[in-house]
CSV table of C-alpha atoms in Angstrom, one decimal:
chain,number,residue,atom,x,y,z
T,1,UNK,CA,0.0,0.0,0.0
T,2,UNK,CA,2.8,2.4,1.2
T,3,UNK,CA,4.4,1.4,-2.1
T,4,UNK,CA,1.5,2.2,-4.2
T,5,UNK,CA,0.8,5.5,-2.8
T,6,UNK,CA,4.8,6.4,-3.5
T,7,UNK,CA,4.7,5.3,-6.7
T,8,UNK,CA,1.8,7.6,-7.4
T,9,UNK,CA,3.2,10.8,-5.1
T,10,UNK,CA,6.2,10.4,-7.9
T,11,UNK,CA,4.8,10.4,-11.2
T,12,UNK,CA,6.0,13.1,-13.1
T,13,UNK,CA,2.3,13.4,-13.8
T,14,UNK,CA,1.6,14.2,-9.7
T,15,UNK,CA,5.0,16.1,-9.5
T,16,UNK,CA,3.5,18.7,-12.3
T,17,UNK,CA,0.4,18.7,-10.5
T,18,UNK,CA,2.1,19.5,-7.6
T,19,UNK,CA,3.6,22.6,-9.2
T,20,UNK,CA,0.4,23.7,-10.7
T,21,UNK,CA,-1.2,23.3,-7.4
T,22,UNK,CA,1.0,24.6,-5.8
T,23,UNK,CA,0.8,28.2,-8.3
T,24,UNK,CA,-2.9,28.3,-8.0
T,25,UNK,CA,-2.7,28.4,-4.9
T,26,UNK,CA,-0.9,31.9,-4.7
T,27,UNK,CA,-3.2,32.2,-7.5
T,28,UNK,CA,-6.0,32.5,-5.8
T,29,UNK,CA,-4.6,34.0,-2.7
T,30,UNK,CA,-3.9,36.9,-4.7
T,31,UNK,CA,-6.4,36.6,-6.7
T,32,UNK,CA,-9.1,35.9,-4.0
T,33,UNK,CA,-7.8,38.7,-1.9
T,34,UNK,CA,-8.8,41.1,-4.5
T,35,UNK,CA,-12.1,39.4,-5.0
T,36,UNK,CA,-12.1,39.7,-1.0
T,37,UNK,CA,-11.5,43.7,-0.6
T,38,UNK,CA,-13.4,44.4,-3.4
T,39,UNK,CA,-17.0,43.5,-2.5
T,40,UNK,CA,-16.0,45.1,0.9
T,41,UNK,CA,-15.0,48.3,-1.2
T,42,UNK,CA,-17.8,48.3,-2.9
T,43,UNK,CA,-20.7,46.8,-1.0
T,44,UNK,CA,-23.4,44.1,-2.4
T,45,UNK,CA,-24.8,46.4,-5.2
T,46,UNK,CA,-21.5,48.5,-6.5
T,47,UNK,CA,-20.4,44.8,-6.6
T,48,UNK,CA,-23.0,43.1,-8.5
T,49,UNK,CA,-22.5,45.7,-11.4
T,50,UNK,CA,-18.9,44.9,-11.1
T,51,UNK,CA,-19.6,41.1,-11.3
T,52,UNK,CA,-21.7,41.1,-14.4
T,53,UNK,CA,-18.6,43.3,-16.2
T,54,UNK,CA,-16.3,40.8,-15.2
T,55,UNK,CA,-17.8,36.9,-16.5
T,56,UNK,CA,-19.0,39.4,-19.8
T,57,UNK,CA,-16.1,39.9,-20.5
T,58,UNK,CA,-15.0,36.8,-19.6
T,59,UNK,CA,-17.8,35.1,-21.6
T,60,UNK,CA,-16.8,37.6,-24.9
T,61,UNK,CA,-13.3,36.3,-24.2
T,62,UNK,CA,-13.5,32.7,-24.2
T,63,UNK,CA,-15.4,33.3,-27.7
T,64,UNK,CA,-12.6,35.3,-29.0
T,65,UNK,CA,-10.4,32.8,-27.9
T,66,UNK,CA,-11.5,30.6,-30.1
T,67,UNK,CA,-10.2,27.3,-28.2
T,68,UNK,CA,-6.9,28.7,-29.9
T,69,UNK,CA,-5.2,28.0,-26.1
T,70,UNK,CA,-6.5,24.0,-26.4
T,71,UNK,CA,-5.5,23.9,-30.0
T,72,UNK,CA,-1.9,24.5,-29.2
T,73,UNK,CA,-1.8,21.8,-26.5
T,74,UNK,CA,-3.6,19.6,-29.0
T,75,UNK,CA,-1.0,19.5,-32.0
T,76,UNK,CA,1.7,21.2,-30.5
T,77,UNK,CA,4.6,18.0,-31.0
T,78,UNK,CA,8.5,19.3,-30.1
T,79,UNK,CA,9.7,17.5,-32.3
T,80,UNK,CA,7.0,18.2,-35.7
T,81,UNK,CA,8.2,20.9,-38.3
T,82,UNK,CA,4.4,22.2,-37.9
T,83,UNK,CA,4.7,23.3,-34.3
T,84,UNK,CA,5.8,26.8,-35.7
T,85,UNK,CA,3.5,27.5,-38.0
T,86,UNK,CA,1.1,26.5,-35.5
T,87,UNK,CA,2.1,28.7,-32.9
T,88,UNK,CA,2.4,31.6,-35.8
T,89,UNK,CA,-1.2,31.0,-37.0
T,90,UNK,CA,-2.5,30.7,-33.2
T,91,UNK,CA,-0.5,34.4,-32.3
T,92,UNK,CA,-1.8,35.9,-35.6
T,93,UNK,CA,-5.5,34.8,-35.0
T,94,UNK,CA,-5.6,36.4,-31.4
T,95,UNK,CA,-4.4,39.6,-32.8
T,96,UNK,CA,-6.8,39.9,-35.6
T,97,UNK,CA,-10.1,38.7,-32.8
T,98,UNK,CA,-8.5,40.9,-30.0
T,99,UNK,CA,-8.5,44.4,-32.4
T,100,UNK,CA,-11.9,42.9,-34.1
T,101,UNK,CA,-13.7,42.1,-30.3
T,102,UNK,CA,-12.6,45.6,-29.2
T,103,UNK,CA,-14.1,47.5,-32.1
T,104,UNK,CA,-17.2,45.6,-31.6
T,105,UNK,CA,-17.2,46.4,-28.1
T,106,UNK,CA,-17.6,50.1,-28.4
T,107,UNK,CA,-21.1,49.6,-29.9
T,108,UNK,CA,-22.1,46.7,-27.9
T,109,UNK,CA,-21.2,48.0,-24.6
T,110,UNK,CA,-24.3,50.5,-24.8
T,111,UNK,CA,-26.8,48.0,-26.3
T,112,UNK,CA,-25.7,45.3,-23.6
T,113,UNK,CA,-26.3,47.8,-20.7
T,114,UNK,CA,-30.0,49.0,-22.2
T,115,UNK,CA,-30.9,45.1,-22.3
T,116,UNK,CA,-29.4,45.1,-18.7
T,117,UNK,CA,-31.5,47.9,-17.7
T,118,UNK,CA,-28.3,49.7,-15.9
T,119,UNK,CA,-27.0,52.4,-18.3
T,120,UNK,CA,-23.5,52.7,-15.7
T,121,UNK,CA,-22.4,49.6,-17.4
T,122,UNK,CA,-21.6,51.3,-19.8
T,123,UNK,CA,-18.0,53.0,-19.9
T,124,UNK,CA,-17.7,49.9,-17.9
T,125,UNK,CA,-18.1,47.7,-20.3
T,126,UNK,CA,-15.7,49.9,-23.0
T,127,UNK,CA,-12.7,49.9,-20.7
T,128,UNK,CA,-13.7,45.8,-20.2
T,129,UNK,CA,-13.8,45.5,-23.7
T,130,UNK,CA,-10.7,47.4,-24.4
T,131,UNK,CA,-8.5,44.9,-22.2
T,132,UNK,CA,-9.8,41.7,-24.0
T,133,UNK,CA,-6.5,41.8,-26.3
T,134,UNK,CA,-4.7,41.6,-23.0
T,135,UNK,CA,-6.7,38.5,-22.0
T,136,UNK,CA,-6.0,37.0,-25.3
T,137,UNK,CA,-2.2,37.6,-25.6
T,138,UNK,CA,-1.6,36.2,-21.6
T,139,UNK,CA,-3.5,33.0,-22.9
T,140,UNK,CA,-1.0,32.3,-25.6
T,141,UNK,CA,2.1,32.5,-23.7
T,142,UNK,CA,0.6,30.6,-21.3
T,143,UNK,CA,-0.4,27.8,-23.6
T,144,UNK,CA,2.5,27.7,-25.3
T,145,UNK,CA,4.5,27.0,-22.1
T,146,UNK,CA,2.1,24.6,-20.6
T,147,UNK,CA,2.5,22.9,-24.5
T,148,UNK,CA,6.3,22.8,-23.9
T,149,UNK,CA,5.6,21.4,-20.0
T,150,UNK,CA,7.2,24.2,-18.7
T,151,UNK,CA,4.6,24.6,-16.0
T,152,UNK,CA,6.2,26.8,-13.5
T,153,UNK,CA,6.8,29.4,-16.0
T,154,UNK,CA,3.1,29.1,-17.4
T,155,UNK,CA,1.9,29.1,-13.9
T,156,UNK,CA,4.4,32.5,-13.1
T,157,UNK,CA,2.8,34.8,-16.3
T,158,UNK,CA,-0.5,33.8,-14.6
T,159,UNK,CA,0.3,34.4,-10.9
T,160,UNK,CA,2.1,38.0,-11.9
T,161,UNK,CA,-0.3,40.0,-13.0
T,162,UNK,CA,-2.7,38.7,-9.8
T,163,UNK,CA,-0.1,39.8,-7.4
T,164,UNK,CA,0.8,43.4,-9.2
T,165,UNK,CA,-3.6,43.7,-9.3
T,166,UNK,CA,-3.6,43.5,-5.4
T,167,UNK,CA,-0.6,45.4,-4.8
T,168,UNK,CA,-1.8,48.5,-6.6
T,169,UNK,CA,-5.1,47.8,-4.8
T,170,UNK,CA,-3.7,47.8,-1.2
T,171,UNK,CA,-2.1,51.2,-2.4
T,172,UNK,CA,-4.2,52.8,-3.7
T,173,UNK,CA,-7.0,51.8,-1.5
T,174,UNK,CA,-4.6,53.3,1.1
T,175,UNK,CA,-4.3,56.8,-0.2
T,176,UNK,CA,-7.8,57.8,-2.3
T,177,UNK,CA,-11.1,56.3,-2.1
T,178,UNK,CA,-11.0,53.3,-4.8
T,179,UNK,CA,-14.4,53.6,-6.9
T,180,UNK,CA,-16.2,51.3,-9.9
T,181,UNK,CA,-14.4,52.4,-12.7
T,182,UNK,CA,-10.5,52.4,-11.0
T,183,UNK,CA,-11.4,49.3,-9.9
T,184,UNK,CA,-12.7,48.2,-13.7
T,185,UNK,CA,-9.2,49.6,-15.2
T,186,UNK,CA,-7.5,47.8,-13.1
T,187,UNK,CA,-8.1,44.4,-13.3
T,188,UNK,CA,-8.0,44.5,-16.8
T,189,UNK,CA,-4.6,46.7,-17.4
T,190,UNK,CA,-2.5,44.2,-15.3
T,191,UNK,CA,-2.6,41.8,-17.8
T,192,UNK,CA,0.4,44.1,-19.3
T,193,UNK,CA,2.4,42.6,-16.5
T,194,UNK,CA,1.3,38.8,-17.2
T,195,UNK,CA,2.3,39.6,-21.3
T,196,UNK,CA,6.3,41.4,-20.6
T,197,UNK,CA,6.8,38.2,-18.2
T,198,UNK,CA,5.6,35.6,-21.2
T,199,UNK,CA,7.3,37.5,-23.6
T,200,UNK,CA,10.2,36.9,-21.2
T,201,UNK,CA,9.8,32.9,-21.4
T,202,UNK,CA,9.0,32.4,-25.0
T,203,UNK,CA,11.1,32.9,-28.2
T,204,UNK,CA,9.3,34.4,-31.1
T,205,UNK,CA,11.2,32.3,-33.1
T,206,UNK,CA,8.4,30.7,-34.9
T,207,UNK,CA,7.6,34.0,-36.8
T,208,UNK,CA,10.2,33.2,-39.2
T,209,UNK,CA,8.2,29.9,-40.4
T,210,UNK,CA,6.6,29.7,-43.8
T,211,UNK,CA,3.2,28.6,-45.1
T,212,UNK,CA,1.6,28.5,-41.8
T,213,UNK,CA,-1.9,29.4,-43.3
T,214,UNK,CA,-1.6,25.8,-44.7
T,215,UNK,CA,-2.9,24.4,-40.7
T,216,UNK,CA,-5.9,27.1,-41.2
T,217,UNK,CA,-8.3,24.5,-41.9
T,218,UNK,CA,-7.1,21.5,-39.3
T,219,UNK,CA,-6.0,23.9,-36.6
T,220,UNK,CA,-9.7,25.9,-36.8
T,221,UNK,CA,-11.8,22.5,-37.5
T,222,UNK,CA,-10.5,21.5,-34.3
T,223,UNK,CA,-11.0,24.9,-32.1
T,224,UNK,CA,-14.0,25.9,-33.5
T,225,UNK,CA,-15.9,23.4,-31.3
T,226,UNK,CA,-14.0,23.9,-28.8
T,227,UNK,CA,-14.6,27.7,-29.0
T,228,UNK,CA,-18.4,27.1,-29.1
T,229,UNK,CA,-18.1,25.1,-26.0
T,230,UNK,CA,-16.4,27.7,-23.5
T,231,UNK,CA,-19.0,30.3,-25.5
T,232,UNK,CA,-22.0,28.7,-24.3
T,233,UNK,CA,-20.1,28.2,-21.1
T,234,UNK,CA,-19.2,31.4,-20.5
T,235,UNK,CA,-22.6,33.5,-20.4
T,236,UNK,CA,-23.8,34.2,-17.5
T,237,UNK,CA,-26.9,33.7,-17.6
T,238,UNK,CA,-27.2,33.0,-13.7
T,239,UNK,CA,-26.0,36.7,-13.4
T,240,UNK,CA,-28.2,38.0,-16.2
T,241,UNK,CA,-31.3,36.7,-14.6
T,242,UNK,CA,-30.5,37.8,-11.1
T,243,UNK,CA,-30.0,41.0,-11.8
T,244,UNK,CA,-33.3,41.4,-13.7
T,245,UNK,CA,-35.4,39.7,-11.4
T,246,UNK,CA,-33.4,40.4,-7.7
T,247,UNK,CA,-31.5,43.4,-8.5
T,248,UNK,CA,-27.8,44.4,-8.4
T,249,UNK,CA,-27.5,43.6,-4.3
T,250,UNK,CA,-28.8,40.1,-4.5
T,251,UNK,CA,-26.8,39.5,-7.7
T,252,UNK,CA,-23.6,40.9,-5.3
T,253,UNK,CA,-24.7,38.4,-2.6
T,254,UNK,CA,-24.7,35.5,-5.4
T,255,UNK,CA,-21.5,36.6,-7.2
T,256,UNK,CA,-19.2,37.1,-4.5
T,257,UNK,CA,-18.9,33.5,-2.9
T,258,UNK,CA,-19.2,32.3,-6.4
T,259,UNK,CA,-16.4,34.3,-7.1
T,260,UNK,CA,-14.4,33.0,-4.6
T,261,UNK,CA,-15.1,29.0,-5.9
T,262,UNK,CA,-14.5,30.0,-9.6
T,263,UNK,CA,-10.5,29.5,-8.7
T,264,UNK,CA,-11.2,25.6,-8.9
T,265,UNK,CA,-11.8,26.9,-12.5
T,266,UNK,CA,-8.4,27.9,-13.0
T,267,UNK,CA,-7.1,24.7,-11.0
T,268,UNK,CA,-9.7,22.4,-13.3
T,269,UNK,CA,-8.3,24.0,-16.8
T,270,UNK,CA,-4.4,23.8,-15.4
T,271,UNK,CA,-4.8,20.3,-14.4
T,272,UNK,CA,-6.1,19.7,-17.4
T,273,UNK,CA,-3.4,21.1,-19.4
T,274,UNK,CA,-0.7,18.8,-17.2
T,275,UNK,CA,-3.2,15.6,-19.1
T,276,UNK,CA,-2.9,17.0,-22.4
T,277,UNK,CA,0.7,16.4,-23.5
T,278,UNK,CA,0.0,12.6,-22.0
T,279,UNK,CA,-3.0,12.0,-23.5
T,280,UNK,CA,-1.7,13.4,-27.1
T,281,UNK,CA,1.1,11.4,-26.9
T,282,UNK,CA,-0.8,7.4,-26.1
T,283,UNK,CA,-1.3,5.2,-29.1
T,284,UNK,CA,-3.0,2.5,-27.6
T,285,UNK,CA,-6.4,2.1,-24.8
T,286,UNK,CA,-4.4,0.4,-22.4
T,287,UNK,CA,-2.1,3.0,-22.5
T,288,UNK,CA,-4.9,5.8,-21.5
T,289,UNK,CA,-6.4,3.5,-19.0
T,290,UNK,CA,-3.5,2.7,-17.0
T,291,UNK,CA,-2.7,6.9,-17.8
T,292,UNK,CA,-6.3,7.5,-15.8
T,293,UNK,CA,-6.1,5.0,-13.3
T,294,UNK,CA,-3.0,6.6,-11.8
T,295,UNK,CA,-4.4,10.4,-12.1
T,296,UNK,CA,-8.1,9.5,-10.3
T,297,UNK,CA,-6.3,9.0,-7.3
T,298,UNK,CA,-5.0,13.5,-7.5
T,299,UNK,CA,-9.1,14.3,-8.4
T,300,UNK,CA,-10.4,12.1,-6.1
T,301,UNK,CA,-8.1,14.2,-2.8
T,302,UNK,CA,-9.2,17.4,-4.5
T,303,UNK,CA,-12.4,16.9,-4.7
T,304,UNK,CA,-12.4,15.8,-0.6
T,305,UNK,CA,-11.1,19.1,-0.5
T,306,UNK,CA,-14.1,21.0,-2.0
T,307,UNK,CA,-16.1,19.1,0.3
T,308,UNK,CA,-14.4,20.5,3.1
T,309,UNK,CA,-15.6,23.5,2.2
T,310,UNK,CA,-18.6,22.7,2.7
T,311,UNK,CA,-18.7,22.8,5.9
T,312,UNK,CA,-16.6,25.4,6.5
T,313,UNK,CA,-19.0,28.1,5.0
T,314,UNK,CA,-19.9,29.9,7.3
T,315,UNK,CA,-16.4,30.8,9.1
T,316,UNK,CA,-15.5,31.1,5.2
T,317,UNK,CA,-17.7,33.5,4.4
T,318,UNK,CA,-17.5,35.6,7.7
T,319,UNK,CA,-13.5,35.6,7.1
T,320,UNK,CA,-13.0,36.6,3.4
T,321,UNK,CA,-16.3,38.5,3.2
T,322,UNK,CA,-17.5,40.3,6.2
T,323,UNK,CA,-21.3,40.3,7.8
T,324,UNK,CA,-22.9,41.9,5.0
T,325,UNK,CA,-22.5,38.6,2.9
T,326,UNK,CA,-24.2,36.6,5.7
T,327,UNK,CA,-26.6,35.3,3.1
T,328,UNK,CA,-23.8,33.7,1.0
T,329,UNK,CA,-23.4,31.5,3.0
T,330,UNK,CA,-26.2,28.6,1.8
T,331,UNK,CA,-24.8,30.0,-2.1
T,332,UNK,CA,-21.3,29.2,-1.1
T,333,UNK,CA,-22.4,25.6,0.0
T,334,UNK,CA,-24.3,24.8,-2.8
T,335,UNK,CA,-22.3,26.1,-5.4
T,336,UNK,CA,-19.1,23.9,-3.4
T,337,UNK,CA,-21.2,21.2,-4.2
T,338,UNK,CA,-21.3,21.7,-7.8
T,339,UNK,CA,-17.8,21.9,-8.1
T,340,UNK,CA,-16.8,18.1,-6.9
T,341,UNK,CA,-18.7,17.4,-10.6
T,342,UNK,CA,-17.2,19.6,-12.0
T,343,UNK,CA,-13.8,18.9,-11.2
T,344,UNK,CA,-14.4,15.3,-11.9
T,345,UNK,CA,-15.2,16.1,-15.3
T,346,UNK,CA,-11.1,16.6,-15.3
T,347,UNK,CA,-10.1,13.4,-16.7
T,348,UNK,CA,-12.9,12.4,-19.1
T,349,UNK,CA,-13.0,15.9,-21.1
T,350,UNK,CA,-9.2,15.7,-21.2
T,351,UNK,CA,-9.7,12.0,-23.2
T,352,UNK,CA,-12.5,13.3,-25.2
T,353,UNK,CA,-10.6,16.4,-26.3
T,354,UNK,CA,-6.6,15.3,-26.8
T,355,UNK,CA,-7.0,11.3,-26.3
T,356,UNK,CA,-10.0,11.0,-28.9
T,357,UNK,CA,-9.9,14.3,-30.6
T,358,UNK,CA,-13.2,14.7,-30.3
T,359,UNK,CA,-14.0,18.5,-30.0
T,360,UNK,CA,-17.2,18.3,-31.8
T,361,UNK,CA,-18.6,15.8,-29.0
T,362,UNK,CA,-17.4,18.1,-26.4
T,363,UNK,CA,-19.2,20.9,-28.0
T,364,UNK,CA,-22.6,18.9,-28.2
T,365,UNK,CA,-21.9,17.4,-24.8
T,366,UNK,CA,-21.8,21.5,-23.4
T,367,UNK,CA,-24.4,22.2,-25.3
T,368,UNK,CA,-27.0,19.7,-23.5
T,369,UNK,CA,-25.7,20.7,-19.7
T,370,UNK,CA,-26.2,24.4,-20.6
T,371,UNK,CA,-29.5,23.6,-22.3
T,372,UNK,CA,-30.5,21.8,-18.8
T,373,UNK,CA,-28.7,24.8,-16.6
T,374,UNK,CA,-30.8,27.3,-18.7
T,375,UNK,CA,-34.0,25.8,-18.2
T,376,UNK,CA,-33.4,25.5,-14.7
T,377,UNK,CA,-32.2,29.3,-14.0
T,378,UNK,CA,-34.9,30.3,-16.0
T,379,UNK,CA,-37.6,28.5,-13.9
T,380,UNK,CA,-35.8,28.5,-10.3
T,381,UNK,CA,-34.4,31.9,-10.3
T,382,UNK,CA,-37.6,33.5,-10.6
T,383,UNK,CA,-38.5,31.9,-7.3
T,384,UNK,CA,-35.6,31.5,-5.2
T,385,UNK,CA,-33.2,34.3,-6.9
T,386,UNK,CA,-29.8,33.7,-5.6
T,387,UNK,CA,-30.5,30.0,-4.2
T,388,UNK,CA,-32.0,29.3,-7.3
T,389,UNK,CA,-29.2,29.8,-9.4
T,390,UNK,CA,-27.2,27.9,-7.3
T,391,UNK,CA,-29.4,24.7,-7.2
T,392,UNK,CA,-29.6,25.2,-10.9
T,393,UNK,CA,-25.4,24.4,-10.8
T,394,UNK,CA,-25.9,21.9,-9.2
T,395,UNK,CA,-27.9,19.9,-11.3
T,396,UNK,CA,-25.8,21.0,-14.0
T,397,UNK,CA,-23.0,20.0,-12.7
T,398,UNK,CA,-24.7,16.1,-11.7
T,399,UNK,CA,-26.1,16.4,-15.7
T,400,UNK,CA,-22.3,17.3,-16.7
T,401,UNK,CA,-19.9,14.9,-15.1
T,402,UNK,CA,-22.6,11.7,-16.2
T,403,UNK,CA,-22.6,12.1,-20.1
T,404,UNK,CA,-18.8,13.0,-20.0
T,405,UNK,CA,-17.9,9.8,-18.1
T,406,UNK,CA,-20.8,8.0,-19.9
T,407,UNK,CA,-19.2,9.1,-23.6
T,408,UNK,CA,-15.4,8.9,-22.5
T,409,UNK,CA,-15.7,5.2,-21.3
T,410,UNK,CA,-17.9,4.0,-24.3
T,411,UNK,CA,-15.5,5.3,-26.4
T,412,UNK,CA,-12.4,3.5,-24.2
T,413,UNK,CA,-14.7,0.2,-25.0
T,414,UNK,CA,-15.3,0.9,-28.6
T,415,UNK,CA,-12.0,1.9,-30.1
């Protein structure tokens, strides 16, 4: 037994997820700080507004993206001549979306704050909008490095820009009174920081290689699902809904513990990326198998950890958020919940995606637990406005991790 759990604690596969671990974890200490002192800046309603800016963006972005971050994990080989052109095409195409997503965004920001009903979204939205490039250009370095297994480094561009955010925060928190819009600006303009650093770690040598337009039509039939998926993902609807039918200060009460649990995101999508170069490189079932029996051991301890939280709430919430968020409590245990599913689907999208190649059935797959998560918000937020859209996570996330584990080992059967 003693053996067994050795031989798993070192596996270069549990060694890298030691190191992203262990980088999302100052991850979200810096980044959940901010996410901390800002809903205390603000207060429930300042916050909410602040909220729905943020996972817009957010949503816009991982469209724009275009699952260009996943392609590059997908066919990025060391050794294959097309690895340069890839990474040329992939750093062209985010140019081109970033400039193309933030002319759009001028005229979208005021129809998408009248359909809100809150006209101060507004220049909020612009100065959102007008950081998406940064968003964009951080995703690539960090791609490419977690492509190359250099996991430290990918997990250093994303922890910088986090810790330079909070930094100016505590400043300038210290010496003027920190409003909406500073607040807005910043969290967008660090992402300067988290580019220099990248640009620091990767060689632009690939801009010198020729005919990389020739991967147009394999690298984008690939992403394009993939981009549809974190699209449909990516709305929030939950946020949408409660700020139409509860208001800003129930949608503040909602958002920030949700906030605060949306760093297993970052720790789901990292893991994830420390699966891909393994699961790219199998040839065989047995190899995959054997591949996931030694990496459901790693889910299986995190998700005991998400548990934990669970029943922790309430000192959680009173710590990092203060008596005003009393009532995010019950949201912060619900939506905890969720997240074991979620994080289980870890392994099974990785097969689908860079063991199978199947992108399309990932995209179809989203497409139905959204479909059910819609419904549900749509009929339960109504009623139970911010517990509502919890529960409606929930069952989402029950709906999610079944037909992903359902497809992924009828296609370990089949093939």
């Amino acid at each position: 037994m003693f053996l067994k759990i050795k031989n798993l604690l070192f596996t270069q596969t549990a060694k890298d997820s030691a190191i992203v671990l262990s980088a999302t974890l100052i991850n979200v200490v810096a980044g959940g700080l901010f996410f901390i002192f800002v809903p205390r800046i603000l207060g429930p309603a300042d916050y909410g507004l602040f909220s729905v800016v943020i996972l817009t963006t957010f949503a816009l972005a991982a469209f724009a993206n275009f699952g260009i971050d996943t392609g590059i994990l997908r066919f990025f080989k060391a050794a294959d001549s097309r690895t340069n052109q890839i990474l040329k095409l992939a750093l062209e195409a985010y140019l081109v979306i970033g400039i193309a997503i933030f002319i759009a965004g001028i005229f979208l920001s005021s129809l998408l704050a009248n359909f809100l009903g809150q006209e101060v979204l507004e220049p909020l939205f612009r100065i959102a909008f007008s950081g998406l490039i940064l968003i964009l250009l951080t995703d690539f370095f960090v791609a490419t490095l977690q492509a190359r297994k250099q996991f430290l480094k990918a997990s250093i561009v994303h922890v910088s820009s986090n810790i330079v955010r909070l930094s100016i925060l505590f400043v300038a928190a210290y010496f003027f009174t920190v409003n909406l819009h500073f607040l807005t600006i910043l969290f967008f303009a660090v992402y300067i920081i988290s580019i220099i650093i990248g640009k620091g770690f990767v060689s632009f040598d690939f801009l010198s290689a020729k005919n990389h337009r020739l991967q147009i039509k394999s690298f984008f039939g690939f992403n394009f699902w993939i981009a549809a998926s974190l699209a449909i993902s990516s709305i929030p609807i939950d946020n949408y809904l409660l700020l139409m039918f509860a208001g800003a200060t129930v949608t503040g009460i909602y958002a920030a513990p949700y906030k605060i649990l949306t760093s297993l995101d970052q720790f789901a999508g990292n893991f994830s990326r420390v699966l891909a170069p393994r699961f790219v490189s199998f040839n065989t079932n047995s190899q995959a198998k054997e591949f996931v029996k030694k990496t459901i051991p790693i889910v299986l301890f995190i998700c005991f950890g998400i548990l934990m939280t669970v029943f922790a709430a309430n000192p959680i919430i009173n710590l990092l958020l203060g008596a005003q968020y009393t009532d995010s409590v019950l949201i912060f245990q619900i939506i905890a919940i969720s997240y074991i599913f979620y994080f289980g689907n870890t392994i099974p999208v990785s097969l689908i995606i860079y063991y199978f190649g199947q992108s399309r059935t990932v995209f179809l797959i989203t497409l139905m637990v959204k479909t059910v998560w819609a419904i549900f918000s749509f009929i339960l937020i109504p009623i139970y406005q911010a517990t509502g859209a919890a529960l409606a996570h929930v069952i989402a996330a029950v709906v999610s991790l079944s037909l992903f584990t359902a497809y992924a080992v009828w296609r370990l059967q089949k093939k």
